[in-house]
Amino acid sequence: MAKKSDEEYRAELTEMQFWVTRQGGTERPGTGIFNAHDRAGVYNCVCCKAKLFSSTEKFNAGCGWPSFADHMNNDNLRFLEDRSHGQFRTEVRCSQCDAHLGHVFDDGPTHTGQRYCINSASLDFTDESKA
Ligand SMILES: [Zn+2]
């Protein structure tokens, strides 16, 4: 997939989507459009539409961001060590376009033991009937 320039992303994305995905920002908890979203379907990367998460893995972690127990079984995620803010965390990015998505933690009350904490601003949603 061809890499787009920041100018192209700026033209396609909202200010919040650009800041989160291209500049590693984090939306304020509870403000994202997918936080309390429970429709059946697939969550895609907002920048390149790569399929990332299924609604069947979404759960309410009470943290204010869309949370998933697992990602879709594909190569569309990549993981980076993040030592910012004096913490040790694992950053999650889209492997197709390098968009920042959020972080994954090992404290999930889930079948995987993991909690993918993802910004709504990084996601786009496709209804199950259209997926
Ligand atoms: Zn992407």
PDB file of C-alpha atoms in Angstrom, residues 19 35-36 49 82 120 122 129:
ATOM      1  CA  TRP A  19      -3.673  13.896  15.745  1.00  0.00           C
ATOM      2  CA  ASN A  35     -16.701   3.709  23.232  1.00  0.00           C
ATOM      3  CA  ALA A  36     -20.298   2.595  23.847  1.00  0.00           C
ATOM      4  CA  LYS A  49      -9.375   0.626   5.982  1.00  0.00           C
ATOM      5  CA  ASP A  82       6.455   2.462  24.472  1.00  0.00           C
ATOM      6  CA  SER A 120     -12.226   5.639  18.500  1.00  0.00           C
ATOM      7  CA  SER A 122      -8.278   5.511  14.872  1.00  0.00           C
ATOM      8  CA  SER A 129     -24.341  -6.831   6.756  1.00  0.00           C
TER       9      SER A 129
END
